């Protein structure tokens, strides 16, 4: 994974530098304390994948104006706003290896800083002077909020189905990837075929990204992920590895898992026992296969574009999303 990550970073170094500068430039609240809170997570090592996708997809459609860089910051602000809110809702203590914002400042401060970033994203969106783009940003924020609410409603519920899980992660994660890619084509005034192709690319990329994220929660430690392993199950989140595993568990095992999920307090020994069961049932491999399927569909979505270095780069980004577990 290190090789593919370095390969991408080398090819987009200038774009990432420009995006970073734009994120700092647009973060200009009148209350400077807001910058401190927002900056705590904004500048703590994020990949800038979502704004980068917007810039690259716009370029694929022939739009290479400086405004694309400024506009792309919308997707980082939206992403970080949801992280601020989600960490508070989930009671998370770590984010990207650092204390979550609500643990350093008050919960109210974290919520309102997230609200500021949402408002900033909408202000930047208005600069496009295109009602389709503004509506698309509004649709993204609506879906992300509903996805989080849906997940909260089904916390610690072992009956959550795989199809319902798909809908949760579509709203929580995939819509932002899809939106970044779709809006790039709208900004470029691309054809409907290209708009849909890039939307499909972003959707499948986002689904794969979240599935691998959910897998990493079981398979990697805090040194790599920046958060404690097993955070999802401790927070009562039913993710794909566990949903698959429950389909193969005995009645006794289902009851044991139910007690773990409902209890919330999970020892390291219990987590390792669950990890061994999921490994035995092939739940980790199943999650990888489902993510791989989405990555292949994402790459196939680019078929309406002529072969080029840029198209190959977007295909490589899709492969990176799959290989982050490595």
mmCIF file of C-alpha atoms in Angstrom:
data_model
loop_
_atom_site.group_PDB
_atom_site.id
_atom_site.type_symbol
_atom_site.label_atom_id
_atom_site.label_comp_id
_atom_site.label_asym_id
_atom_site.label_seq_id
_atom_site.Cartn_x
_atom_site.Cartn_y
_atom_site.Cartn_z
ATOM 1 C CA UNK A 1 0.000 0.000 0.000
ATOM 2 C CA UNK A 2 2.914 2.350 0.746
ATOM 3 C CA UNK A 3 4.066 2.132 -2.893
ATOM 4 C CA UNK A 4 0.670 2.986 -4.367
ATOM 5 C CA UNK A 5 0.177 5.806 -1.850
ATOM 6 C CA UNK A 6 3.570 7.308 -2.672
ATOM 7 C CA UNK A 7 2.886 6.919 -6.390
ATOM 8 C CA UNK A 8 -0.335 8.925 -6.062
ATOM 9 C CA UNK A 9 1.202 11.556 -3.782
ATOM 10 C CA UNK A 10 4.081 12.160 -6.195
ATOM 11 C CA UNK A 11 1.703 12.659 -9.108
ATOM 12 C CA UNK A 12 -0.611 15.068 -7.264
ATOM 13 C CA UNK A 13 1.864 16.873 -4.991
ATOM 14 C CA UNK A 14 1.154 20.279 -6.538
ATOM 15 C CA UNK A 15 -2.607 19.783 -6.341
ATOM 16 C CA UNK A 16 -2.435 18.708 -2.696
ATOM 17 C CA UNK A 17 -0.274 21.712 -1.840
ATOM 18 C CA UNK A 18 -2.751 24.063 -3.518
ATOM 19 C CA UNK A 19 -5.722 22.400 -1.784
ATOM 20 C CA UNK A 20 -3.983 22.699 1.595
ATOM 21 C CA UNK A 21 -3.347 26.398 1.073
ATOM 22 C CA UNK A 22 -6.964 26.963 0.001
ATOM 23 C CA UNK A 23 -8.314 25.146 3.076
ATOM 24 C CA UNK A 24 -6.263 27.467 5.293
ATOM 25 C CA UNK A 25 -7.202 30.584 3.301
ATOM 26 C CA UNK A 26 -10.941 29.960 3.399
ATOM 27 C CA UNK A 27 -10.935 29.167 7.114
ATOM 28 C CA UNK A 28 -11.425 32.814 8.095
ATOM 29 C CA UNK A 29 -13.942 33.083 10.945
ATOM 30 C CA UNK A 30 -14.347 36.394 12.740
ATOM 31 C CA UNK A 31 -14.045 34.467 16.010
ATOM 32 C CA UNK A 32 -10.460 33.173 15.863
ATOM 33 C CA UNK A 33 -11.180 30.489 18.467
ATOM 34 C CA UNK A 34 -13.205 28.706 15.771
ATOM 35 C CA UNK A 35 -10.022 28.367 13.719
ATOM 36 C CA UNK A 36 -8.273 26.709 16.647
ATOM 37 C CA UNK A 37 -11.005 24.102 17.097
ATOM 38 C CA UNK A 38 -11.530 23.449 13.384
ATOM 39 C CA UNK A 39 -7.790 23.411 12.739
ATOM 40 C CA UNK A 40 -7.283 20.763 15.417
ATOM 41 C CA UNK A 41 -8.831 18.181 13.095
ATOM 42 C CA UNK A 42 -8.503 19.917 9.709
ATOM 43 C CA UNK A 43 -4.711 19.925 9.942
ATOM 44 C CA UNK A 44 -4.133 16.635 11.736
ATOM 45 C CA UNK A 45 -3.135 14.490 8.783
ATOM 46 C CA UNK A 46 -6.230 14.119 6.614
ATOM 47 C CA UNK A 47 -5.656 12.650 3.148
ATOM 48 C CA UNK A 48 -7.600 15.407 1.300
ATOM 49 C CA UNK A 49 -8.981 12.610 -0.858
ATOM 50 C CA UNK A 50 -12.403 14.153 -1.403
ATOM 51 C CA UNK A 51 -11.227 17.583 -2.610
ATOM 52 C CA UNK A 52 -8.519 15.898 -4.668
ATOM 53 C CA UNK A 53 -11.135 13.742 -6.410
ATOM 54 C CA UNK A 54 -13.133 16.843 -7.260
ATOM 55 C CA UNK A 55 -10.095 18.565 -8.801
ATOM 56 C CA UNK A 56 -8.995 15.497 -10.785
ATOM 57 C CA UNK A 57 -12.498 14.693 -12.050
ATOM 58 C CA UNK A 58 -13.033 18.313 -13.134
ATOM 59 C CA UNK A 59 -9.755 18.155 -15.027
ATOM 60 C CA UNK A 60 -10.825 14.894 -16.654
ATOM 61 C CA UNK A 61 -13.806 16.833 -18.012
ATOM 62 C CA UNK A 62 -11.548 19.600 -19.318
ATOM 63 C CA UNK A 63 -12.013 22.068 -16.430
ATOM 64 C CA UNK A 64 -8.622 23.167 -15.085
ATOM 65 C CA UNK A 65 -9.276 26.652 -13.716
ATOM 66 C CA UNK A 66 -7.936 27.865 -10.325
ATOM 67 C CA UNK A 67 -11.534 28.052 -9.040
ATOM 68 C CA UNK A 68 -11.604 24.241 -8.932
ATOM 69 C CA UNK A 69 -9.051 24.260 -6.106
ATOM 70 C CA UNK A 70 -11.023 26.801 -4.063
ATOM 71 C CA UNK A 71 -14.279 25.004 -4.713
ATOM 72 C CA UNK A 72 -12.825 21.642 -3.700
ATOM 73 C CA UNK A 73 -12.396 22.814 -0.105
ATOM 74 C CA UNK A 74 -16.144 22.372 0.300
ATOM 75 C CA UNK A 75 -15.688 18.626 0.484
ATOM 76 C CA UNK A 76 -13.027 18.766 3.196
ATOM 77 C CA UNK A 77 -15.117 21.160 5.277
ATOM 78 C CA UNK A 78 -18.175 18.927 4.953
ATOM 79 C CA UNK A 79 -16.132 15.859 5.848
ATOM 80 C CA UNK A 80 -14.533 17.423 8.912
ATOM 81 C CA UNK A 81 -17.863 18.870 10.090
ATOM 82 C CA UNK A 82 -19.325 15.372 10.180
ATOM 83 C CA UNK A 83 -16.267 14.045 12.040
ATOM 84 C CA UNK A 84 -16.669 16.705 14.730
ATOM 85 C CA UNK A 85 -20.336 15.813 15.135
ATOM 86 C CA UNK A 86 -19.853 12.041 14.884
ATOM 87 C CA UNK A 87 -17.084 11.934 17.495
ATOM 88 C CA UNK A 88 -19.367 13.644 19.965
ATOM 89 C CA UNK A 89 -22.352 11.434 19.147
ATOM 90 C CA UNK A 90 -20.220 8.289 19.402
ATOM 91 C CA UNK A 91 -18.322 9.374 22.492
ATOM 92 C CA UNK A 92 -15.055 8.774 20.594
ATOM 93 C CA UNK A 93 -11.893 9.726 22.460
ATOM 94 C CA UNK A 94 -9.431 9.713 19.568
ATOM 95 C CA UNK A 95 -9.436 11.032 16.022
ATOM 96 C CA UNK A 96 -6.384 10.678 13.771
ATOM 97 C CA UNK A 97 -4.268 9.800 16.790
ATOM 98 C CA UNK A 98 -5.201 12.970 18.687
ATOM 99 C CA UNK A 99 -7.819 13.640 21.387
ATOM 100 C CA UNK A 100 -11.235 14.249 19.819
ATOM 101 C CA UNK A 101 -12.203 17.935 19.763
ATOM 102 C CA UNK A 102 -15.087 17.536 22.211
ATOM 103 C CA UNK A 103 -12.670 16.143 24.826
ATOM 104 C CA UNK A 104 -10.395 19.195 24.607
ATOM 105 C CA UNK A 105 -13.134 21.799 24.362
ATOM 106 C CA UNK A 106 -16.798 21.612 25.294
ATOM 107 C CA UNK A 107 -19.301 19.459 23.353
ATOM 108 C CA UNK A 108 -21.125 22.662 22.458
ATOM 109 C CA UNK A 109 -17.965 24.106 20.934
ATOM 110 C CA UNK A 110 -17.382 20.998 18.823
ATOM 111 C CA UNK A 111 -20.978 21.024 17.529
ATOM 112 C CA UNK A 112 -20.974 24.711 16.665
ATOM 113 C CA UNK A 113 -17.584 24.497 14.972
ATOM 114 C CA UNK A 114 -18.995 21.688 12.832
ATOM 115 C CA UNK A 115 -21.964 23.928 12.040
ATOM 116 C CA UNK A 116 -19.593 26.725 11.017
ATOM 117 C CA UNK A 117 -17.792 24.409 8.581
ATOM 118 C CA UNK A 118 -21.119 23.329 7.067
ATOM 119 C CA UNK A 119 -22.098 26.971 6.590
ATOM 120 C CA UNK A 120 -18.682 27.783 5.108
ATOM 121 C CA UNK A 121 -19.108 24.963 2.583
ATOM 122 C CA UNK A 122 -22.475 26.367 1.507
ATOM 123 C CA UNK A 123 -21.035 29.891 1.183
ATOM 124 C CA UNK A 124 -18.308 28.634 -1.137
ATOM 125 C CA UNK A 125 -20.858 26.603 -3.116
ATOM 126 C CA UNK A 126 -22.856 29.771 -3.765
ATOM 127 C CA UNK A 127 -19.819 31.230 -5.586
ATOM 128 C CA UNK A 128 -20.449 28.789 -8.442
ATOM 129 C CA UNK A 129 -23.707 30.613 -9.189
ATOM 130 C CA UNK A 130 -25.220 27.335 -10.374
ATOM 131 C CA UNK A 131 -28.397 26.194 -8.668
ATOM 132 C CA UNK A 132 -27.689 22.559 -9.622
ATOM 133 C CA UNK A 133 -24.440 22.665 -7.684
ATOM 134 C CA UNK A 134 -25.977 24.372 -4.646
ATOM 135 C CA UNK A 135 -28.812 21.819 -4.661
ATOM 136 C CA UNK A 136 -26.290 18.983 -4.894
ATOM 137 C CA UNK A 137 -24.389 20.274 -1.840
ATOM 138 C CA UNK A 138 -27.666 20.539 0.053
ATOM 139 C CA UNK A 139 -28.567 16.977 -0.915
ATOM 140 C CA UNK A 140 -25.199 15.725 0.319
ATOM 141 C CA UNK A 141 -25.593 17.334 3.740
ATOM 142 C CA UNK A 142 -29.142 16.023 4.084
ATOM 143 C CA UNK A 143 -28.083 12.479 3.266
ATOM 144 C CA UNK A 144 -25.078 12.522 5.571
ATOM 145 C CA UNK A 145 -27.204 13.656 8.501
ATOM 146 C CA UNK A 146 -29.869 11.032 7.764
ATOM 147 C CA UNK A 147 -27.230 8.318 7.456
ATOM 148 C CA UNK A 148 -25.891 9.144 10.904
ATOM 149 C CA UNK A 149 -29.399 9.199 12.373
ATOM 150 C CA UNK A 150 -30.165 5.849 10.741
ATOM 151 C CA UNK A 151 -27.044 4.346 12.291
ATOM 152 C CA UNK A 152 -27.918 5.765 15.716
ATOM 153 C CA UNK A 153 -31.403 4.234 15.493
ATOM 154 C CA UNK A 154 -29.935 0.794 14.834
ATOM 155 C CA UNK A 155 -27.051 0.885 17.289
ATOM 156 C CA UNK A 156 -26.534 -2.380 19.179
ATOM 157 C CA UNK A 157 -29.160 -4.066 16.989
ATOM 158 C CA UNK A 158 -27.785 -7.372 15.698
ATOM 159 C CA UNK A 159 -30.733 -7.738 13.296
ATOM 160 C CA UNK A 160 -29.369 -4.989 11.009
ATOM 161 C CA UNK A 161 -29.310 -6.489 7.518
ATOM 162 C CA UNK A 162 -26.550 -6.148 4.964
ATOM 163 C CA UNK A 163 -28.809 -4.178 2.636
ATOM 164 C CA UNK A 164 -29.633 -1.750 5.439
ATOM 165 C CA UNK A 165 -25.926 -1.433 6.229
ATOM 166 C CA UNK A 166 -25.342 -0.578 2.562
ATOM 167 C CA UNK A 167 -27.912 2.197 2.798
ATOM 168 C CA UNK A 168 -26.325 3.603 5.963
ATOM 169 C CA UNK A 169 -22.842 3.804 4.461
ATOM 170 C CA UNK A 170 -24.210 5.121 1.172
ATOM 171 C CA UNK A 171 -25.592 8.106 3.024
ATOM 172 C CA UNK A 172 -22.819 8.506 5.581
ATOM 173 C CA UNK A 173 -19.864 8.143 3.243
ATOM 174 C CA UNK A 174 -20.564 7.382 -0.406
ATOM 175 C CA UNK A 175 -22.733 10.447 -1.083
ATOM 176 C CA UNK A 176 -19.814 12.758 -0.317
ATOM 177 C CA UNK A 177 -17.494 10.906 -2.697
ATOM 178 C CA UNK A 178 -20.261 10.741 -5.291
ATOM 179 C CA UNK A 179 -21.051 14.422 -4.828
ATOM 180 C CA UNK A 180 -17.431 15.529 -5.198
ATOM 181 C CA UNK A 181 -17.162 13.678 -8.500
ATOM 182 C CA UNK A 182 -20.610 14.638 -9.811
ATOM 183 C CA UNK A 183 -20.175 18.316 -8.977
ATOM 184 C CA UNK A 184 -16.814 18.403 -10.748
ATOM 185 C CA UNK A 185 -18.619 17.431 -13.954
ATOM 186 C CA UNK A 186 -21.352 20.028 -13.312
ATOM 187 C CA UNK A 187 -18.690 22.691 -12.808
ATOM 188 C CA UNK A 188 -17.135 21.657 -16.127
ATOM 189 C CA UNK A 189 -20.563 21.737 -17.819
ATOM 190 C CA UNK A 190 -19.953 18.157 -18.972
ATOM 191 C CA UNK A 191 -22.460 15.966 -20.774
ATOM 192 C CA UNK A 192 -25.069 14.002 -18.842
ATOM 193 C CA UNK A 193 -23.203 10.810 -19.707
ATOM 194 C CA UNK A 194 -20.017 12.107 -18.106
ATOM 195 C CA UNK A 195 -21.859 13.517 -15.096
ATOM 196 C CA UNK A 196 -23.421 10.122 -14.421
ATOM 197 C CA UNK A 197 -20.166 8.267 -15.086
ATOM 198 C CA UNK A 198 -18.277 10.321 -12.521
ATOM 199 C CA UNK A 199 -21.143 10.083 -10.041
ATOM 200 C CA UNK A 200 -21.033 6.287 -10.379
ATOM 201 C CA UNK A 201 -17.259 6.326 -9.957
ATOM 202 C CA UNK A 202 -17.550 8.353 -6.744
ATOM 203 C CA UNK A 203 -20.393 6.238 -5.363
ATOM 204 C CA UNK A 204 -18.570 2.927 -5.787
ATOM 205 C CA UNK A 205 -15.341 4.463 -4.510
ATOM 206 C CA UNK A 206 -17.106 5.703 -1.386
ATOM 207 C CA UNK A 207 -18.748 2.348 -0.711
ATOM 208 C CA UNK A 208 -15.411 0.543 -1.014
ATOM 209 C CA UNK A 209 -13.686 3.155 1.148
ATOM 210 C CA UNK A 210 -16.168 2.707 4.011
ATOM 211 C CA UNK A 211 -16.125 -1.087 3.826
ATOM 212 C CA UNK A 212 -12.345 -1.077 4.124
ATOM 213 C CA UNK A 213 -12.611 1.447 6.972
ATOM 214 C CA UNK A 214 -14.941 -0.940 8.788
ATOM 215 C CA UNK A 215 -12.534 -3.798 8.153
ATOM 216 C CA UNK A 216 -9.546 -1.801 9.413
ATOM 217 C CA UNK A 217 -11.373 -1.222 12.693
ATOM 218 C CA UNK A 218 -10.966 -4.946 13.343
ATOM 219 C CA UNK A 219 -7.598 -5.623 11.727
ATOM 220 C CA UNK A 220 -5.280 -2.713 12.571
ATOM 221 C CA UNK A 221 -4.086 -1.050 15.763
ATOM 222 C CA UNK A 222 -4.276 2.538 16.963
ATOM 223 C CA UNK A 223 -0.770 3.346 15.728
ATOM 224 C CA UNK A 224 -1.990 2.993 12.137
ATOM 225 C CA UNK A 225 -5.626 4.067 12.389
ATOM 226 C CA UNK A 226 -5.391 6.899 14.918
ATOM 227 C CA UNK A 227 -8.207 5.416 16.979
ATOM 228 C CA UNK A 228 -8.587 2.491 19.334
ATOM 229 C CA UNK A 229 -9.170 -0.908 17.644
ATOM 230 C CA UNK A 230 -12.672 -2.255 17.963
ATOM 231 C CA UNK A 231 -14.108 1.246 18.358
ATOM 232 C CA UNK A 232 -17.101 0.426 16.150
ATOM 233 C CA UNK A 233 -18.366 -2.539 18.119
ATOM 234 C CA UNK A 234 -17.705 -0.761 21.414
ATOM 235 C CA UNK A 235 -19.880 2.072 20.122
ATOM 236 C CA UNK A 236 -22.541 -0.441 19.090
ATOM 237 C CA UNK A 237 -22.074 0.012 15.335
ATOM 238 C CA UNK A 238 -23.071 -2.981 13.221
ATOM 239 C CA UNK A 239 -20.598 -3.076 10.337
ATOM 240 C CA UNK A 240 -20.130 -5.538 7.488
ATOM 241 C CA UNK A 241 -17.630 -7.969 9.098
ATOM 242 C CA UNK A 242 -19.924 -8.479 12.079
ATOM 243 C CA UNK A 243 -23.111 -8.654 10.003
ATOM 244 C CA UNK A 244 -21.540 -11.368 7.846
ATOM 245 C CA UNK A 245 -20.227 -13.231 10.869
ATOM 246 C CA UNK A 246 -23.607 -13.365 12.536
ATOM 247 C CA UNK A 247 -24.984 -15.220 9.518
ATOM 248 C CA UNK A 248 -22.538 -18.047 10.234
ATOM 249 C CA UNK A 249 -22.659 -18.077 14.039
ATOM 250 C CA UNK A 250 -24.293 -20.746 16.159
ATOM 251 C CA UNK A 251 -27.120 -19.828 18.538
ATOM 252 C CA UNK A 252 -24.677 -19.844 21.429
ATOM 253 C CA UNK A 253 -22.249 -17.601 19.550
ATOM 254 C CA UNK A 254 -25.044 -15.223 18.536
ATOM 255 C CA UNK A 255 -26.064 -14.870 22.158
ATOM 256 C CA UNK A 256 -22.462 -14.207 23.195
ATOM 257 C CA UNK A 257 -22.081 -11.547 20.490
ATOM 258 C CA UNK A 258 -25.448 -10.026 21.455
ATOM 259 C CA UNK A 259 -24.293 -9.702 25.060
ATOM 260 C CA UNK A 260 -21.052 -8.064 23.886
ATOM 261 C CA UNK A 261 -22.808 -5.567 21.632
ATOM 262 C CA UNK A 262 -25.537 -4.682 24.103
ATOM 263 C CA UNK A 263 -23.147 -4.479 27.046
ATOM 264 C CA UNK A 264 -20.751 -2.019 25.418
ATOM 265 C CA UNK A 265 -17.896 -2.876 27.785
ATOM 266 C CA UNK A 266 -15.648 -5.182 25.748
ATOM 267 C CA UNK A 267 -12.380 -6.454 27.169
ATOM 268 C CA UNK A 268 -9.312 -6.960 25.017
ATOM 269 C CA UNK A 269 -9.700 -10.725 25.476
ATOM 270 C CA UNK A 270 -13.308 -10.599 24.272
ATOM 271 C CA UNK A 271 -12.311 -8.492 21.269
ATOM 272 C CA UNK A 272 -9.588 -10.960 20.317
ATOM 273 C CA UNK A 273 -12.050 -13.859 20.669
ATOM 274 C CA UNK A 274 -14.500 -12.085 18.371
ATOM 275 C CA UNK A 275 -11.695 -11.323 15.922
ATOM 276 C CA UNK A 276 -10.803 -15.034 15.795
ATOM 277 C CA UNK A 277 -14.431 -15.990 15.109
ATOM 278 C CA UNK A 278 -14.775 -13.441 12.297
ATOM 279 C CA UNK A 279 -11.527 -14.716 10.794
ATOM 280 C CA UNK A 280 -12.806 -18.288 10.995
ATOM 281 C CA UNK A 281 -16.104 -17.423 9.332
ATOM 282 C CA UNK A 282 -14.337 -15.607 6.470
ATOM 283 C CA UNK A 283 -15.978 -12.296 7.393
ATOM 284 C CA UNK A 284 -12.847 -10.247 6.726
ATOM 285 C CA UNK A 285 -12.309 -11.866 3.330
ATOM 286 C CA UNK A 286 -15.991 -11.344 2.495
ATOM 287 C CA UNK A 287 -15.693 -7.630 3.304
ATOM 288 C CA UNK A 288 -12.600 -7.393 1.106
ATOM 289 C CA UNK A 289 -14.425 -9.096 -1.773
ATOM 290 C CA UNK A 290 -17.369 -6.726 -1.540
ATOM 291 C CA UNK A 291 -15.045 -3.721 -1.477
ATOM 292 C CA UNK A 292 -13.113 -5.128 -4.440
ATOM 293 C CA UNK A 293 -16.365 -5.435 -6.405
ATOM 294 C CA UNK A 294 -17.128 -1.754 -5.824
ATOM 295 C CA UNK A 295 -13.598 -0.743 -6.832
ATOM 296 C CA UNK A 296 -13.917 -2.671 -10.091
ATOM 297 C CA UNK A 297 -17.259 -0.972 -10.787
ATOM 298 C CA UNK A 298 -15.726 2.427 -10.019
ATOM 299 C CA UNK A 299 -12.946 1.854 -12.525
ATOM 300 C CA UNK A 300 -15.404 0.537 -15.135
ATOM 301 C CA UNK A 301 -17.458 3.728 -14.736
ATOM 302 C CA UNK A 302 -14.611 5.689 -16.309
ATOM 303 C CA UNK A 303 -14.989 3.746 -19.559
ATOM 304 C CA UNK A 304 -16.673 6.632 -21.377
ATOM 305 C CA UNK A 305 -13.481 8.698 -21.056
ATOM 306 C CA UNK A 306 -10.608 8.253 -23.462
ATOM 307 C CA UNK A 307 -7.573 6.430 -22.028
ATOM 308 C CA UNK A 308 -5.191 8.986 -20.517
ATOM 309 C CA UNK A 309 -2.736 9.503 -17.676
ATOM 310 C CA UNK A 310 -5.472 11.251 -15.703
ATOM 311 C CA UNK A 311 -7.953 8.414 -16.143
ATOM 312 C CA UNK A 312 -5.238 5.941 -15.101
ATOM 313 C CA UNK A 313 -4.551 8.069 -12.022
ATOM 314 C CA UNK A 314 -8.225 7.929 -10.998
ATOM 315 C CA UNK A 315 -8.152 4.161 -11.458
ATOM 316 C CA UNK A 316 -5.068 4.048 -9.224
ATOM 317 C CA UNK A 317 -6.887 6.112 -6.587
ATOM 318 C CA UNK A 318 -9.634 3.491 -6.642
ATOM 319 C CA UNK A 319 -7.050 0.760 -6.084
ATOM 320 C CA UNK A 320 -5.610 2.760 -3.183
ATOM 321 C CA UNK A 321 -9.006 2.827 -1.452
ATOM 322 C CA UNK A 322 -9.014 -0.955 -1.550
ATOM 323 C CA UNK A 323 -5.439 -1.394 -0.371
ATOM 324 C CA UNK A 324 -5.450 0.976 2.610
ATOM 325 C CA UNK A 325 -5.651 -2.034 4.912
ATOM 326 C CA UNK A 326 -2.124 -3.084 3.900
#
